[in-house]
PDB file of C-alpha atoms and ligand atoms in Angstrom:
ATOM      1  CA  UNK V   1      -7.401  49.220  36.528  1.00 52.00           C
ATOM      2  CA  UNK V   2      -7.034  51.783  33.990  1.00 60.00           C
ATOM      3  CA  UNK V   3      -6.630  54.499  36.459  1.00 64.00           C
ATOM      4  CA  UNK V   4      -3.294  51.978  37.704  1.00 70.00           C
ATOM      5  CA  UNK V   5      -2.122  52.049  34.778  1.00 66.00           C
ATOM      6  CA  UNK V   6      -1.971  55.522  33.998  1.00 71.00           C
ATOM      7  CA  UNK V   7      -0.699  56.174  37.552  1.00 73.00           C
ATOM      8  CA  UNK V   8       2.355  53.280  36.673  1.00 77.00           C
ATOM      9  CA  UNK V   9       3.114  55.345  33.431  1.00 73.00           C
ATOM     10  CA  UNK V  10       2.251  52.428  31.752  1.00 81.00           C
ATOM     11  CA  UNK V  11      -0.098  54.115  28.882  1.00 87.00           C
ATOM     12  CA  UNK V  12       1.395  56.237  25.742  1.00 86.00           C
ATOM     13  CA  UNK V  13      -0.534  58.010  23.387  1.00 84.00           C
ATOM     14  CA  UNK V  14       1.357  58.579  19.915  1.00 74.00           C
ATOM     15  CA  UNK V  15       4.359  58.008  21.755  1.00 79.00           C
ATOM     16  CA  UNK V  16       3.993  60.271  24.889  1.00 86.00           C
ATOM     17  CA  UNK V  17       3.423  59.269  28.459  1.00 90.00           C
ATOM     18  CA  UNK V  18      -0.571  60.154  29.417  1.00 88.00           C
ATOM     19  CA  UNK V  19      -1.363  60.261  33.391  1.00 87.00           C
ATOM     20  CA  UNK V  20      -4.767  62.402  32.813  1.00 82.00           C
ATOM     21  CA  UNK V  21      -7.599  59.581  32.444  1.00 76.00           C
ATOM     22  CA  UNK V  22      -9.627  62.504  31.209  1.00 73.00           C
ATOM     23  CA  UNK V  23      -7.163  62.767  28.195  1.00 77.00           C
ATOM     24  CA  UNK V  24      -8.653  63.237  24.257  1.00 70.00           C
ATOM     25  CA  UNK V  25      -8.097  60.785  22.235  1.00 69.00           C
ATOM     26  CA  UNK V  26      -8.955  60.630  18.507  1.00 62.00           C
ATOM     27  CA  UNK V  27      -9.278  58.416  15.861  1.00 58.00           C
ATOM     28  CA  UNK V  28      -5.730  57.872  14.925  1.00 61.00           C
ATOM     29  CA  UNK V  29      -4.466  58.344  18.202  1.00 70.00           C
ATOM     30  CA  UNK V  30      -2.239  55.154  19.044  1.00 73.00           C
ATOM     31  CA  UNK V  31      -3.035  54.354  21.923  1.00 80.00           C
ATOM     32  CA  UNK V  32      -0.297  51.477  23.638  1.00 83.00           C
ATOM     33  CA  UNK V  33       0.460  49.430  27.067  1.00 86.00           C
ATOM     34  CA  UNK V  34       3.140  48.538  28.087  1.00 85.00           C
ATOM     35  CA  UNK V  35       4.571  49.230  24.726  1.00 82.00           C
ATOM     36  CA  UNK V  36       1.810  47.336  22.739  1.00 82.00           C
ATOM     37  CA  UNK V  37      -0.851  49.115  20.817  1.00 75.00           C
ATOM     38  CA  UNK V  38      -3.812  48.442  22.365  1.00 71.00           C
ATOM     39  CA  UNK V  39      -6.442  51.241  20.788  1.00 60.00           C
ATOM     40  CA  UNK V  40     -10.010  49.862  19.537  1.00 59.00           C
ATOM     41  CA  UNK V  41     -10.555  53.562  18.285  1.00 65.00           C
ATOM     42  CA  UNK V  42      -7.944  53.608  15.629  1.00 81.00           C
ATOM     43  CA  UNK V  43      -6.493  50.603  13.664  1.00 91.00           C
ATOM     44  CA  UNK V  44      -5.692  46.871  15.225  1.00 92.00           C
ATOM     45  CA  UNK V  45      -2.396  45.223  14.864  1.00 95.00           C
ATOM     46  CA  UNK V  46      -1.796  41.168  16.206  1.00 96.00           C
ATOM     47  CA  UNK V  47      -0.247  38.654  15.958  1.00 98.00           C
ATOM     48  CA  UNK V  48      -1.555  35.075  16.518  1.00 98.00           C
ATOM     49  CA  UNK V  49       0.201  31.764  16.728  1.00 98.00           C
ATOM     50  CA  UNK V  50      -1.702  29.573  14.733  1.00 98.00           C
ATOM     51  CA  UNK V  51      -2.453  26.205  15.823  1.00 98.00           C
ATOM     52  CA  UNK V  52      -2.758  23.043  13.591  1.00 98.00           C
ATOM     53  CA  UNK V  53      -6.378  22.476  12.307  1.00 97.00           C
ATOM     54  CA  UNK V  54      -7.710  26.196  12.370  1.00 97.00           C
ATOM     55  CA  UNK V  55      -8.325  28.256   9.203  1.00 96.00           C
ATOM     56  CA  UNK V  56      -7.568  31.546   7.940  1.00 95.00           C
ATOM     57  CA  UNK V  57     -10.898  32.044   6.426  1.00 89.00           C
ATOM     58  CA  UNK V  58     -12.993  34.683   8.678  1.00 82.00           C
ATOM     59  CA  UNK V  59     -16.017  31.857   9.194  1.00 82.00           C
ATOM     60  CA  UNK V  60     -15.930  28.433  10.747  1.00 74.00           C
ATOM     61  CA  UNK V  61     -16.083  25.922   7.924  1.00 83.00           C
ATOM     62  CA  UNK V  62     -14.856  22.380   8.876  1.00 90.00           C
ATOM     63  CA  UNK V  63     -12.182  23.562  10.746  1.00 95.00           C
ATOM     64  CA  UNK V  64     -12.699  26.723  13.295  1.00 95.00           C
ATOM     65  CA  UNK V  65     -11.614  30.117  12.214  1.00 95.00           C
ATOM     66  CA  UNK V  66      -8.171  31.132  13.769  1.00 96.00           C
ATOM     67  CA  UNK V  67     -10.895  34.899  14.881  1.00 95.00           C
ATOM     68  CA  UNK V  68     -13.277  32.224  16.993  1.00 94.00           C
ATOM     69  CA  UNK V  69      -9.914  31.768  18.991  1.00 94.00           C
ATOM     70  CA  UNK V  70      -9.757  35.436  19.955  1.00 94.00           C
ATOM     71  CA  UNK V  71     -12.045  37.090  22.879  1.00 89.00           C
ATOM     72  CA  UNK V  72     -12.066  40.866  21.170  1.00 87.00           C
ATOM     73  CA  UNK V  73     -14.155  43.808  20.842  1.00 82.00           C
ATOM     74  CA  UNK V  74     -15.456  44.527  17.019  1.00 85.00           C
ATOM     75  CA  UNK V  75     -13.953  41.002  15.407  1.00 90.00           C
ATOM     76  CA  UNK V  76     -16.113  42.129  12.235  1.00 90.00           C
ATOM     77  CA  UNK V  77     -13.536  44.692  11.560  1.00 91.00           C
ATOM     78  CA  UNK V  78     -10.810  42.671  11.482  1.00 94.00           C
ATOM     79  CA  UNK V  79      -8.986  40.777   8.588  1.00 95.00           C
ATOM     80  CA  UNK V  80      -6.264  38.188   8.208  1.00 96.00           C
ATOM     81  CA  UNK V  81      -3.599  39.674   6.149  1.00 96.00           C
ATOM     82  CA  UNK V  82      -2.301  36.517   4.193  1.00 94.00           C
ATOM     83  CA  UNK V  83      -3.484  33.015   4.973  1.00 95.00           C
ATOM     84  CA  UNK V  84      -2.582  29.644   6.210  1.00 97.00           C
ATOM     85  CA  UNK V  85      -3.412  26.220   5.478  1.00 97.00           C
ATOM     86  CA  UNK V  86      -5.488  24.303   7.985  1.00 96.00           C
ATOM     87  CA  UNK V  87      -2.419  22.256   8.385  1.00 98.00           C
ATOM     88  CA  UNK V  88       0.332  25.092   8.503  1.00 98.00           C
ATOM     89  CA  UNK V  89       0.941  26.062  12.162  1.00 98.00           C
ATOM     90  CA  UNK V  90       3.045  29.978  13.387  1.00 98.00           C
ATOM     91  CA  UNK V  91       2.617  33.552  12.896  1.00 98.00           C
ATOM     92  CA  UNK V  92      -0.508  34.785  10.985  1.00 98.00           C
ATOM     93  CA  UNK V  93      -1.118  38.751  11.323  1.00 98.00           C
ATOM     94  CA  UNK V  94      -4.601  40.313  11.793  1.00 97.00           C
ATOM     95  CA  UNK V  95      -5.397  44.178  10.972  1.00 96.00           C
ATOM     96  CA  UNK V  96      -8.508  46.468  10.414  1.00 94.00           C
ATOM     97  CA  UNK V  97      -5.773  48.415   8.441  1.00 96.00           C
ATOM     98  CA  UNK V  98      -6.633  47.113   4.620  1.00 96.00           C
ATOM     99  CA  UNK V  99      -3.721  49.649   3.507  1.00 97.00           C
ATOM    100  CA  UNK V 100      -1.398  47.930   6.187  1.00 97.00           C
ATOM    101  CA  UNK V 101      -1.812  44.005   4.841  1.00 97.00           C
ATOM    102  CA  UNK V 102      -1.827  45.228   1.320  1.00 96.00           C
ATOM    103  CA  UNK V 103       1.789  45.734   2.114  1.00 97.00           C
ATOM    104  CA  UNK V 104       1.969  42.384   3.196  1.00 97.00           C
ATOM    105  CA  UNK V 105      -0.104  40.118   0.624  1.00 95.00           C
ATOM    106  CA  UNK V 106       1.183  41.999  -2.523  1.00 93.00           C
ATOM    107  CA  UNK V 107       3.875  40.412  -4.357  1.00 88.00           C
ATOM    108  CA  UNK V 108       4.783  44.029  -5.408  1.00 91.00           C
ATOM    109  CA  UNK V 109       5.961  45.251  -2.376  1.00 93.00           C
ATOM    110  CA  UNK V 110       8.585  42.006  -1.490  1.00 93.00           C
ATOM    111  CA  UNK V 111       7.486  41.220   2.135  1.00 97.00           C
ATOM    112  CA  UNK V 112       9.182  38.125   2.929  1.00 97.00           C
ATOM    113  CA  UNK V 113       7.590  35.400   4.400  1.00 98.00           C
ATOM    114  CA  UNK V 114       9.658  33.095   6.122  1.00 98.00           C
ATOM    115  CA  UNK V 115       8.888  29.198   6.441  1.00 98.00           C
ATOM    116  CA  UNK V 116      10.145  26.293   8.966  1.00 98.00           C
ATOM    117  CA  UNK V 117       9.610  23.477   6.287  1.00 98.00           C
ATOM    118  CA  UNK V 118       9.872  19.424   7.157  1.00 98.00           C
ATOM    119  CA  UNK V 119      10.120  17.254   4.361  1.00 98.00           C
ATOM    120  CA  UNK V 120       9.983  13.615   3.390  1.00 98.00           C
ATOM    121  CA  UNK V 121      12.792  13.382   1.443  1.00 98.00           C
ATOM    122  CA  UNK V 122      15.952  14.414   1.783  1.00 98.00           C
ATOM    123  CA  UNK V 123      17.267  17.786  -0.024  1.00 96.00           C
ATOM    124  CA  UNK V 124      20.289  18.585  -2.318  1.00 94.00           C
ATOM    125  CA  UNK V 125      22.207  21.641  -1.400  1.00 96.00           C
ATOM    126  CA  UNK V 126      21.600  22.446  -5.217  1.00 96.00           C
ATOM    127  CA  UNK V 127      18.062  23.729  -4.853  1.00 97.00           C
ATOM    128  CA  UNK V 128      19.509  26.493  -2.673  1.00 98.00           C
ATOM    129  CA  UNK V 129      20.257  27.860  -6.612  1.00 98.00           C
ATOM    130  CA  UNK V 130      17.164  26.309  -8.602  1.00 97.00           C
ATOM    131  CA  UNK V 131      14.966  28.341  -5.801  1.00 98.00           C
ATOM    132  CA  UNK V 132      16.626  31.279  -6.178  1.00 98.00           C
ATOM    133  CA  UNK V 133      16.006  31.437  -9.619  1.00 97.00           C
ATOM    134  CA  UNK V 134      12.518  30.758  -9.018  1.00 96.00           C
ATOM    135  CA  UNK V 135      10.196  27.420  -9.771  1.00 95.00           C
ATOM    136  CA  UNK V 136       7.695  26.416 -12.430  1.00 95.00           C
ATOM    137  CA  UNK V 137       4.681  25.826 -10.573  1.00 95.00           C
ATOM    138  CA  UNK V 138       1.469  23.299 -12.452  1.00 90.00           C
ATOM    139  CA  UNK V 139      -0.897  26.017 -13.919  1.00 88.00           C
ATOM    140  CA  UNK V 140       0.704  28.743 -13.286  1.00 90.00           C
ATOM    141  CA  UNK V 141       2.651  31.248 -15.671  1.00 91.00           C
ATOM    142  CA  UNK V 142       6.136  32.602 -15.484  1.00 93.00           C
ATOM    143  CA  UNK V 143       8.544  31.486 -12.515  1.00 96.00           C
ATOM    144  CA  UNK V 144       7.960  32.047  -9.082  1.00 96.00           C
ATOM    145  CA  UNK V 145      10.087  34.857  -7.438  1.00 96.00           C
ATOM    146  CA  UNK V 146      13.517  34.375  -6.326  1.00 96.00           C
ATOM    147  CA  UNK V 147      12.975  32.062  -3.240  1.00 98.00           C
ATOM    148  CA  UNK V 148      15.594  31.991  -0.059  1.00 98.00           C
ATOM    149  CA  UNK V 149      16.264  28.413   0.840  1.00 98.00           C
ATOM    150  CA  UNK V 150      18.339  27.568   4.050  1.00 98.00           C
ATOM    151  CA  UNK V 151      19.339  23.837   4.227  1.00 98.00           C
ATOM    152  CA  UNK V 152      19.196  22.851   8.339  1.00 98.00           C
ATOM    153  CA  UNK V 153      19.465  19.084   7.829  1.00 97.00           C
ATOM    154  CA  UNK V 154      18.515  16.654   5.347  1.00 96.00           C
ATOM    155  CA  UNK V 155      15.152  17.039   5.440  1.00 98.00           C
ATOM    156  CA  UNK V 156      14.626  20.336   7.149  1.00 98.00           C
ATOM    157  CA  UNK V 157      15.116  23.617   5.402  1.00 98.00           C
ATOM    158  CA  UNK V 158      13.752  27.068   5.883  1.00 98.00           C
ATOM    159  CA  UNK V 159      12.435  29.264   2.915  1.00 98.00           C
ATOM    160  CA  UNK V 160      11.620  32.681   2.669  1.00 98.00           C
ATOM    161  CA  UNK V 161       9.365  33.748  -0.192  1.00 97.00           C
ATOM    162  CA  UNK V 162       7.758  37.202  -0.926  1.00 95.00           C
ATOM    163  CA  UNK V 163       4.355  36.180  -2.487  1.00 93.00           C
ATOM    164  CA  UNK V 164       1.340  33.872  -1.606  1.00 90.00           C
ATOM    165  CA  UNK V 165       0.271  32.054  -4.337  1.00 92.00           C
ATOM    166  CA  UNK V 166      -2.392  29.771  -3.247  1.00 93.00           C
ATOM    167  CA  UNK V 167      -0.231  26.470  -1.336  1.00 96.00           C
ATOM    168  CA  UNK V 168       2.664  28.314  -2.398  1.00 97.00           C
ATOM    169  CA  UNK V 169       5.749  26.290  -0.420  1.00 98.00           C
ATOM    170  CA  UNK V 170       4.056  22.666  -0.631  1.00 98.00           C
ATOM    171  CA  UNK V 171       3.976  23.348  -4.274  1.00 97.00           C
ATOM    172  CA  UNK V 172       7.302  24.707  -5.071  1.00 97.00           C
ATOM    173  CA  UNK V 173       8.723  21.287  -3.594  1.00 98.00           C
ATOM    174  CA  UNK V 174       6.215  19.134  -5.086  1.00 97.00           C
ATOM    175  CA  UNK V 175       7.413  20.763  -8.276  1.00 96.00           C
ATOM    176  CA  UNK V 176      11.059  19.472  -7.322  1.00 96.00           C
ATOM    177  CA  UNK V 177       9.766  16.076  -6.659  1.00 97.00           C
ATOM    178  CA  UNK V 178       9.262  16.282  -2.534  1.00 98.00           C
ATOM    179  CA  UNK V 179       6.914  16.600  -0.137  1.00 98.00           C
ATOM    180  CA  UNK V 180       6.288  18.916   2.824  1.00 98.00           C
ATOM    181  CA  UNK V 181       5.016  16.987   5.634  1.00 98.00           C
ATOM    182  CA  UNK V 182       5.145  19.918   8.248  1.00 98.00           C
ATOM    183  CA  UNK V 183       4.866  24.060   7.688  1.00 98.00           C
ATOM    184  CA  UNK V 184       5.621  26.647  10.115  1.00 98.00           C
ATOM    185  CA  UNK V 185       5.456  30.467   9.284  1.00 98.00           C
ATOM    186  CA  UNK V 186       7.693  32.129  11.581  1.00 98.00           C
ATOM    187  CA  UNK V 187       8.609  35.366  10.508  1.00 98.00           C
ATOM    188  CA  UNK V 188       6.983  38.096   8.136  1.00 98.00           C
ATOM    189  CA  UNK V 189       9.161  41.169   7.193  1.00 98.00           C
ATOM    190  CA  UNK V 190      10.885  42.202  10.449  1.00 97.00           C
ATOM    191  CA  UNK V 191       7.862  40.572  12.703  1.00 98.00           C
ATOM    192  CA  UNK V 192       8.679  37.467  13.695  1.00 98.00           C
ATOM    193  CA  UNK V 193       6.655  34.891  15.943  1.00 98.00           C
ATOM    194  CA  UNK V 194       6.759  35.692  19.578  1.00 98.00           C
ATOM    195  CA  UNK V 195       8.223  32.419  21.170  1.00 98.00           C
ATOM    196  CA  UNK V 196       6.185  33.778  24.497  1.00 97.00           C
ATOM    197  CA  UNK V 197       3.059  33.210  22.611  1.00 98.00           C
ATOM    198  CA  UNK V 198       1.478  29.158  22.630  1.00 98.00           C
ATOM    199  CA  UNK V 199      -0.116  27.817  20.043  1.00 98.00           C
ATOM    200  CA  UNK V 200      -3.692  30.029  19.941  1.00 97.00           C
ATOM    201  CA  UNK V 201      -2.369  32.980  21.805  1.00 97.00           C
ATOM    202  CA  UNK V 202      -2.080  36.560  20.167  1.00 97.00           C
ATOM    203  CA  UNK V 203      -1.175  39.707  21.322  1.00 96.00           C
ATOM    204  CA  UNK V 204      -0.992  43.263  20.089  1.00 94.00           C
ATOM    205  CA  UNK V 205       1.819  44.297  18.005  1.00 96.00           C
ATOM    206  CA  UNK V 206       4.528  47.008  18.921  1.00 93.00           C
ATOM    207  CA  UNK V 207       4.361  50.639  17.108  1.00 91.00           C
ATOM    208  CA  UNK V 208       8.055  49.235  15.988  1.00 95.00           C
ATOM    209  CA  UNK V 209       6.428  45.954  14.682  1.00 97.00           C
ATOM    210  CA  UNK V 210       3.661  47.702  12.938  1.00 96.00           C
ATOM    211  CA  UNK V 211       5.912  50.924  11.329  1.00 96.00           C
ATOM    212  CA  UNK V 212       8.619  47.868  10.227  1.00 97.00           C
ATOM    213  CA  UNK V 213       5.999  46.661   7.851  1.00 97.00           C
ATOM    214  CA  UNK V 214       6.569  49.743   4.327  1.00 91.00           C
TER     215      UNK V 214
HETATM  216  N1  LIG Y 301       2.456  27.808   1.477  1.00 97.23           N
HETATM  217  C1  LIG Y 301       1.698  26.709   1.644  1.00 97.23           C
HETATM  218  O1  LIG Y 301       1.786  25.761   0.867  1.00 97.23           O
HETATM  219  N2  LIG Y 301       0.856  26.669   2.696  1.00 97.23           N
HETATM  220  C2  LIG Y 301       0.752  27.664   3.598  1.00 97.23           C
HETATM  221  O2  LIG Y 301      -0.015  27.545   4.545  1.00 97.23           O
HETATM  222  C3  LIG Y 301       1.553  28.805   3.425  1.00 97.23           C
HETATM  223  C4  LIG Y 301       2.404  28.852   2.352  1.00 97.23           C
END
């Protein structure tokens, strides 16, 4: 099967077309199929759609992990690079690259994270501003940082924050008297959620996905 696939063309190593099956490979070589990075010997990039009652956490607790739901090589290497709630369904990233989801989970380096959010009540078009000028959460200093709110209807919106404080969007609107009854991530930086992928699935990222993440 490999042998196909370097017949088809189909494999690149740091970019270049490799046909030789006897070809070096390193430890940082990048290593892709069909345009998706696929090497075990250098660092893992995927994305996973994440289905309702799974957890982020990298054991089974009462819910499954989201890593039980992935048949991989060397799971103990790999990380979730900022977490959902058991409840919160969409895109959740996985790395062995610490350096990588640092640039994703610090609030330092502004990756946005971008939420479908389903409320219970209905939403004023003026908490497009109050958002943006970020939210006193309960026990928690200082304001939260500026906060993109889209209104879609009434009581759908989507919101794009850049940190992760711990239940981050269902506490920003219980702190402006609503309730989220449904969260979807669906986009993180430039990555957003594969629509090909079901609730469960994964697949390697791009090089372009991984090198849009700075
Ligand atoms: N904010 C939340 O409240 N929950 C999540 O799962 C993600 C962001």
């Amino acid at each position: 099967m490999a042998k196909k696939a370097l017949h088809r063309s189909d494999v690149t190593c740091d970019g270049i077309v490799i046909k030789d099956s006897g070809f070096q490979v390193t430890e940082n070589t990048v290593v892709c199929l069909d345009g998706q990075v696929i090497s075990v010997v250098g660092e893992r990039y995927i994305m996973l759609n994440k289905p309702v009652d799974t957890i982020c956490s990298t054991i089974d607790e009462v819910y499954p992990s989201v890593l039980s739901l992935m048949d991989i090589e060397k799971i103990d290497t790999l990380h979730i690079a900022g977490r959902l709630d058991a409840d919160t369904t969409g895109l959740v990233l996985i790395t062995s690259d610490g350096q990588w989801s640092h640039k994703i989970t610090s609030p330092k380096k502004d990756c946005g994270k971008r939420y479908l959010v389903e409320l219970a009540d209905p939403i004023s078009e003026d908490l497009v501003a109050v958002f943006a000028s970020g939210i006193e959460l309960r026990n928690e200093d200082g304001l939260t940082k500026p906060a993109i709110l889209e209104l879609l209807s009434p009581q759908q919106v989507r919101l794009t924050i850049s940190e992760g404080k711990y239940h981050q969007v269902k506490r920003m609107f219980a702190a402006v008297g609503n309730k989220v009854v449904n969260l979807h991530r669906e986009c993180v930086g430039q990555i957003e959620l594969d629509p090909e992928l079901v609730p469960g699935d994964w697949r390697y990222l791009t090089q372009e996905e991984v090198d849009s993440i700075s």
